[in-house]
Amino acid sequence: MNERILISGASIAGLTLAHWLARHGFRPTVVERAPAPRAGGNGVDVRGDAVEVVERMGLMPRVRELATDVQGMKFVDAADRAVARIDTRDPGSVEIMRGDLVALLREVADVETIFGDSVAGLEQDDDGVTVTFEHAPARRFDLVVGADGMHSNVRRLAFGPEDRFVEFKDHYFAFADTDASLGEDRWVTMFNTPGRMTGIYRSGNHAQAKAYFMFRSAPLDLDHRDVAGHKRLIGEVFGDDSSWRTRELLDAALADPDFYFDALGQVRMDSWSNGRVALVGDAAWCASPASGAGAELALVGAYRLAGELAAAGGDHRVAFARYDAAHRPLVHEKQRIGPNVRLMVPRTEGGRCVRDVLARLPLMKVVGAVERRVRAGNARPLPEYAPEGRAGDARQERSPASSTGGHRDGRSRRRCS
């Protein structure tokens, strides 16, 4: 039942979902707008239940081998003198470059993958979804899952325009490759002027470094795919700053063809499903890069969605409701990003001074340890879904199922194109 499942997006959430669906006996197909696997990205954390998900995929030893080995954040003045350091290491988590994690997931997600294409239209009926693509001929699927990021195309088609769900968090950010010699090995170095941050991410296990930029702003009218426009904006915002190493980092970033820019935002939705269409990853609940929880939420959410479909015998009405109820508490927790943005981008010079003083105190380390203990105390066992077999044969050890109310079952024809 409902074995043919289209997944839009070949990043962490989409590939994890594809792997687990295939192991449960479904027939997933992945479509990705990019012409080839995306190798870039920043460091992401595999922590909490995500560690168990990756262990069950057999990938955790390799994730540890590829760990970034970053010790923490260092704040510097214009003369490059360290004024404060924060040790961010967490013994229960592993940081890995996003591109490295995606490459590992691709190895175990042995499913049909279509690159260089995207969903253009969705039409649901009682028996499935007719999907039209930008390039390929239309096809029929039983279910469709959008794993295509904060600017999700599937969400727009099935749920409505982006501005109904994306909440802007007063900042924009960018990152790109830069010369590794500019940063201290195993540290994220940050330099601030009021409302702006320039930084260098230097992994201990990678020759390449990343240049980071973040600035406070009112909402801007931007096309999220206009890379040339993004580079012009970053050049305008940071071009007048000749202090520290900002000019070198800016020149490197503007020359990088893989330059990445976006708004700092969160996705908030009352439901992650509409009939036969569901969402996972940033498309459903983006907590923003400031949360540091994107990979964790994607891995755990995709695992739960695939497992609930298997446990419900492919019945999407039951499975989507259970997935939503089980995963939403973790999403709510991670979307409370607290003082992270103010820590990275103080609004005023006075705020920067206060931040530096606080960062030098042992309080920050104590707070981090307390938070980890609280999370561990509140943790619930991750459900164990049957790893293989036909869809519908899965067994689980889980909390009681929630009701299936509030999800339309596709009994009337709806056009979403």
XYZ file of C-alpha atoms in Angstrom:
417
model
C 0.000 0.000 0.000
C 1.367 3.418 -1.005
C 4.752 1.962 -2.010
C 5.711 4.478 -4.728
C 6.968 7.584 -2.936
C 8.562 10.653 -4.531
C 11.032 12.615 -2.382
C 11.936 16.117 -3.554
C 15.421 16.996 -2.297
C 18.665 15.000 -2.089
C 20.179 16.434 1.065
C 20.245 15.090 4.622
C 16.498 14.684 5.200
C 15.688 13.408 1.704
C 18.477 10.835 1.529
C 17.842 9.582 5.080
C 14.161 9.166 4.267
C 14.970 7.362 1.013
C 17.279 4.926 2.813
C 14.763 3.997 5.502
C 11.812 3.781 3.120
C 13.754 1.358 0.922
C 14.706 -0.746 3.956
C 11.046 -0.931 4.933
C 10.074 -2.224 1.492
C 8.819 0.973 -0.156
C 9.953 2.170 -3.592
C 11.254 5.732 -3.186
C 12.397 8.000 -5.998
C 14.446 11.142 -5.275
C 14.372 14.238 -7.479
C 16.957 16.985 -6.980
C 17.050 20.393 -8.652
C 20.869 20.522 -8.664
C 22.564 18.830 -11.659
C 24.776 16.714 -9.382
C 25.189 15.903 -5.670
C 25.957 19.041 -3.678
C 29.341 18.763 -2.017
C 29.512 22.088 -0.178
C 28.051 23.390 3.030
C 29.075 24.169 6.552
C 29.613 22.033 9.635
C 26.558 20.197 11.001
C 26.083 18.378 14.309
C 25.024 14.762 14.671
C 23.724 14.694 18.233
C 20.981 13.317 20.444
C 18.758 10.710 18.789
C 20.419 11.490 15.452
C 23.477 9.558 16.676
C 21.288 6.478 17.140
C 19.726 6.938 13.684
C 23.154 7.098 12.054
C 24.327 4.114 14.125
C 21.368 2.091 12.823
C 22.372 3.060 9.292
C 25.857 1.677 9.948
C 27.509 5.051 9.291
C 28.573 6.320 12.705
C 32.175 5.004 12.579
C 32.731 6.831 9.282
C 31.049 9.983 10.588
C 33.517 9.972 13.480
C 36.423 9.497 11.068
C 35.317 12.576 9.117
C 34.593 14.737 12.173
C 35.621 18.374 11.867
C 37.410 18.333 15.235
C 36.450 21.938 16.044
C 37.026 22.963 19.653
C 34.935 26.090 19.898
C 34.377 29.770 19.111
C 37.007 32.472 19.492
C 36.153 36.192 19.491
C 38.884 38.585 18.329
C 39.480 42.327 18.140
C 40.602 44.296 15.094
C 44.250 43.391 15.802
C 43.338 39.662 15.717
C 43.886 39.286 19.464
C 41.639 36.716 21.123
C 39.392 38.472 23.664
C 37.291 35.411 24.602
C 36.888 31.741 23.804
C 33.979 29.343 24.281
C 34.578 25.596 24.210
C 31.647 24.127 22.264
C 32.689 20.489 22.310
C 29.938 18.072 23.306
C 31.007 14.493 24.097
C 27.605 13.251 22.959
C 27.748 14.726 19.455
C 29.931 14.749 16.355
C 30.340 17.676 13.958
C 30.871 16.810 10.302
C 30.874 18.903 7.145
C 27.464 18.828 5.484
C 28.925 17.677 2.168
C 30.711 14.758 3.848
C 27.518 13.629 5.579
C 25.490 13.867 2.364
C 28.113 11.779 0.534
C 27.837 9.063 3.195
C 24.041 9.104 3.017
C 24.145 8.778 -0.762
C 26.163 5.593 -0.428
C 23.422 3.892 1.581
C 20.428 5.457 -0.191
C 20.482 3.108 -3.176
C 17.335 4.379 -4.876
C 16.310 5.940 -8.180
C 17.599 9.525 -8.239
C 16.818 12.188 -10.832
C 19.204 15.164 -10.910
C 18.661 18.467 -12.672
C 14.875 18.484 -12.321
C 12.181 19.733 -9.965
C 8.501 19.281 -9.188
C 6.337 21.697 -11.188
C 2.840 20.553 -10.236
C 0.944 18.199 -7.930
C -2.566 16.828 -8.448
C -3.995 14.544 -5.764
C -6.908 12.119 -6.041
C -8.189 9.093 -4.122
C -5.485 6.783 -5.457
C -2.336 8.875 -5.649
C -0.594 12.000 -6.888
C 0.128 12.991 -10.480
C 3.444 14.846 -10.474
C 4.567 17.075 -13.306
C 8.233 18.003 -13.553
C 10.072 20.922 -15.086
C 11.767 18.595 -17.594
C 10.810 14.919 -17.209
C 7.394 13.519 -18.246
C 4.644 13.426 -15.637
C 4.511 10.390 -13.356
C 2.162 8.860 -10.803
C 3.168 8.301 -7.199
C 1.265 7.118 -4.173
C 2.807 9.773 -1.910
C 5.036 12.834 -2.262
C 7.423 14.169 0.388
C 9.025 17.610 0.204
C 12.552 17.553 1.623
C 13.581 20.581 -0.395
C 14.635 23.101 2.231
C 13.326 26.307 3.746
C 12.272 27.607 0.313
C 10.438 24.346 -0.439
C 8.783 24.114 -3.822
C 6.623 21.180 -2.698
C 5.392 23.180 0.295
C 4.424 26.057 -1.975
C 2.491 23.756 -4.315
C 0.685 21.737 -1.647
C 0.303 24.177 1.251
C 0.559 27.745 -0.019
C 3.001 30.640 -0.458
C 6.226 30.808 1.520
C 5.365 33.951 3.459
C 2.636 32.028 5.320
C 5.186 29.725 6.931
C 8.667 31.313 7.018
C 9.362 33.630 9.942
C 12.259 36.029 9.348
C 14.711 36.309 12.265
C 16.155 39.788 11.611
C 19.451 38.634 10.060
C 21.006 37.466 6.813
C 24.055 35.232 6.513
C 26.501 33.963 3.916
C 29.390 31.532 3.753
C 31.967 30.524 1.160
C 35.369 28.886 0.802
C 38.431 30.858 1.816
C 42.149 30.429 2.424
C 42.730 28.075 5.362
C 45.762 30.061 6.482
C 43.449 32.878 7.619
C 41.962 30.912 10.510
C 43.242 29.203 13.614
C 43.133 25.431 13.278
C 40.141 23.804 15.051
C 38.434 27.104 15.937
C 35.632 29.303 14.629
C 37.051 32.832 14.780
C 34.589 35.746 14.905
C 35.068 39.491 14.580
C 32.227 41.935 15.251
C 31.234 45.457 14.487
C 27.758 46.576 15.661
C 25.140 44.436 13.939
C 27.691 42.556 11.822
C 29.875 39.473 12.137
C 32.716 38.228 9.968
C 34.165 34.828 10.765
C 36.417 31.970 9.753
C 35.500 28.328 10.261
C 38.617 26.147 10.374
C 38.092 22.413 10.663
C 40.851 20.357 12.208
C 40.422 17.631 9.573
C 39.955 19.677 6.375
C 42.408 21.773 4.409
C 39.682 24.192 3.346
C 38.316 26.974 5.556
C 34.959 28.768 5.393
C 34.350 32.509 5.482
C 31.198 33.518 7.349
C 29.194 36.735 7.256
C 26.075 37.696 9.200
C 24.349 41.033 9.542
C 21.263 42.453 11.161
C 18.650 43.869 8.795
C 14.993 44.565 8.199
C 13.438 42.163 5.655
C 14.789 42.683 2.146
C 13.081 41.935 -1.160
C 15.424 39.202 -2.442
C 15.222 36.220 -4.781
C 16.808 33.310 -2.914
C 18.300 31.995 -6.192
C 19.880 35.298 -7.294
C 23.513 34.548 -6.396
C 24.860 37.596 -8.229
C 22.462 39.825 -6.302
C 23.463 38.185 -3.024
C 27.129 38.843 -3.711
C 26.403 42.483 -4.490
C 24.522 42.833 -1.207
C 27.295 41.260 0.887
C 29.802 43.482 -0.911
C 27.742 46.564 -0.039
C 27.205 45.596 3.611
C 30.820 44.625 4.372
C 32.732 46.530 1.696
C 33.381 49.551 3.913
C 35.015 47.456 6.655
C 38.801 47.352 6.295
C 39.441 46.148 9.842
C 40.662 42.710 10.882
C 40.634 40.316 7.858
C 37.247 41.303 6.528
C 38.567 42.462 3.157
C 40.451 39.218 2.493
C 37.481 37.100 3.482
C 35.105 39.196 1.403
C 37.288 38.948 -1.702
C 37.501 35.163 -1.345
C 33.763 34.808 -0.799
C 32.809 36.937 -3.785
C 35.111 34.840 -6.002
C 33.698 31.498 -4.835
C 31.230 29.927 -7.323
C 29.664 27.977 -4.441
C 28.939 31.136 -2.407
C 25.820 30.610 -0.262
C 23.479 33.278 1.074
C 20.103 33.215 2.794
C 17.886 34.820 5.388
C 17.981 33.595 8.945
C 14.497 32.182 9.246
C 12.324 29.531 10.827
C 9.506 27.511 9.292
C 6.424 27.157 11.470
C 3.476 25.008 10.372
C 0.424 23.611 12.161
C 0.639 20.413 10.100
C 3.370 18.815 7.991
C 0.975 16.933 5.738
C -1.849 17.683 3.338
C -3.539 14.598 1.966
C -0.892 12.491 0.235
C 1.821 15.155 0.492
C 4.099 15.524 3.519
C 7.141 17.589 4.442
C 10.363 16.726 6.273
C 13.526 18.614 7.215
C 13.838 22.372 6.763
C 10.811 22.391 4.450
C 8.661 21.496 7.459
C 10.380 23.033 10.478
C 13.619 24.886 9.657
C 14.996 25.982 13.033
C 17.611 28.249 11.367
C 21.402 27.786 11.343
C 21.547 29.615 14.672
C 19.927 26.593 16.320
C 22.732 24.218 15.351
C 20.055 21.509 15.103
C 19.306 21.226 11.393
C 21.000 17.863 10.825
C 19.672 16.401 14.074
C 16.084 17.305 13.224
C 16.443 16.104 9.628
C 17.911 12.714 10.542
C 15.448 11.979 13.339
C 12.419 13.323 11.471
C 13.151 11.336 8.309
C 13.712 8.174 10.342
C 10.397 8.640 12.137
C 8.449 9.407 8.953
C 9.696 6.272 7.189
C 9.146 4.144 10.281
C 5.616 5.388 10.879
C 4.688 4.668 7.269
C 5.998 1.138 7.663
C 4.278 0.637 11.030
C 0.965 1.823 9.546
C 1.229 -0.520 6.580
C 1.652 2.453 4.264
C -1.545 4.161 5.468
C -0.498 7.777 5.090
C -3.413 9.138 7.115
C -2.321 7.234 10.212
C 1.422 7.519 9.600
C 1.567 11.259 8.908
C -0.362 12.074 12.089
C 1.857 9.815 14.226
C 5.008 11.270 12.683
C 3.817 14.803 13.375
C 2.875 14.072 16.989
C 6.096 12.192 17.751
C 8.544 14.655 16.222
C 6.943 18.005 17.007
C 8.157 18.230 20.644
C 11.796 18.022 19.491
C 11.164 20.661 16.829
C 9.629 23.012 19.411
C 12.646 22.532 21.653
C 15.184 23.246 18.902
C 13.353 26.281 17.551
C 13.979 28.038 20.869
C 17.381 29.308 19.736
C 17.844 31.529 22.801
C 20.784 33.957 22.886
C 22.771 32.341 20.051
C 22.252 35.142 17.541
C 22.974 37.877 20.092
C 26.118 35.971 21.017
C 27.334 35.901 17.408
C 26.073 39.323 16.315
C 25.777 41.839 19.178
C 23.647 44.778 18.146
C 25.858 47.459 19.723
C 29.466 48.000 20.771
C 28.327 47.801 24.385
C 26.634 44.499 23.693
C 29.838 43.160 22.200
C 31.779 44.121 25.327
C 29.222 42.407 27.574
C 29.338 39.297 25.355
C 33.134 39.143 25.600
C 33.053 39.421 29.381
C 30.436 36.676 29.700
C 32.328 34.439 27.271
C 35.414 34.639 29.468
C 33.520 33.352 32.482
C 33.205 29.615 33.217
C 29.433 30.171 33.342
C 29.030 29.410 29.627
C 30.569 25.964 30.001
C 28.452 25.217 33.059
C 25.268 26.273 31.242
C 26.137 24.000 28.325
C 26.723 21.032 30.631
C 23.420 21.652 32.441
C 21.524 21.857 29.138
C 23.019 18.546 28.023
C 21.991 16.868 31.280
C 18.459 18.246 30.997
C 18.177 16.957 27.414
C 19.430 13.546 28.488
C 16.950 13.440 31.365
C 14.032 14.340 29.092
C 15.031 11.975 26.289
C 12.631 9.201 25.292
C 13.818 5.988 23.613
C 13.921 6.222 19.847
C 11.345 3.818 18.349
C 12.734 0.600 16.937
C 11.081 -0.042 13.579
C 11.513 -3.334 11.756
C 14.549 -2.656 9.530
C 13.606 -4.722 6.500
C 10.752 -6.491 4.768
C 7.595 -5.585 2.936
C 5.841 -2.328 3.699
C 3.354 -3.060 6.449
C 5.439 -5.744 8.193
C 7.205 -3.241 10.446
C 6.972 -3.596 14.199
C 7.854 -0.904 16.688
C 8.355 -0.054 20.309
C 6.902 3.417 20.616
C 4.691 5.735 22.562
C 0.932 5.372 22.027
C -0.248 6.650 18.668
C -1.901 9.984 18.446
C -5.218 10.501 16.763
C -5.288 10.959 13.027
C -7.491 14.021 13.078
C -6.776 17.162 11.150
C -5.268 15.614 7.993
C -7.230 15.577 4.786
C -7.155 12.191 3.073
C -7.255 13.265 -0.554
C -10.787 12.008 -1.291
C -11.573 15.023 -3.472
C -9.429 16.046 -6.378
C -7.162 19.038 -5.612
C -4.882 20.821 -8.033
C -1.707 22.296 -6.482
C 0.052 23.653 -9.552
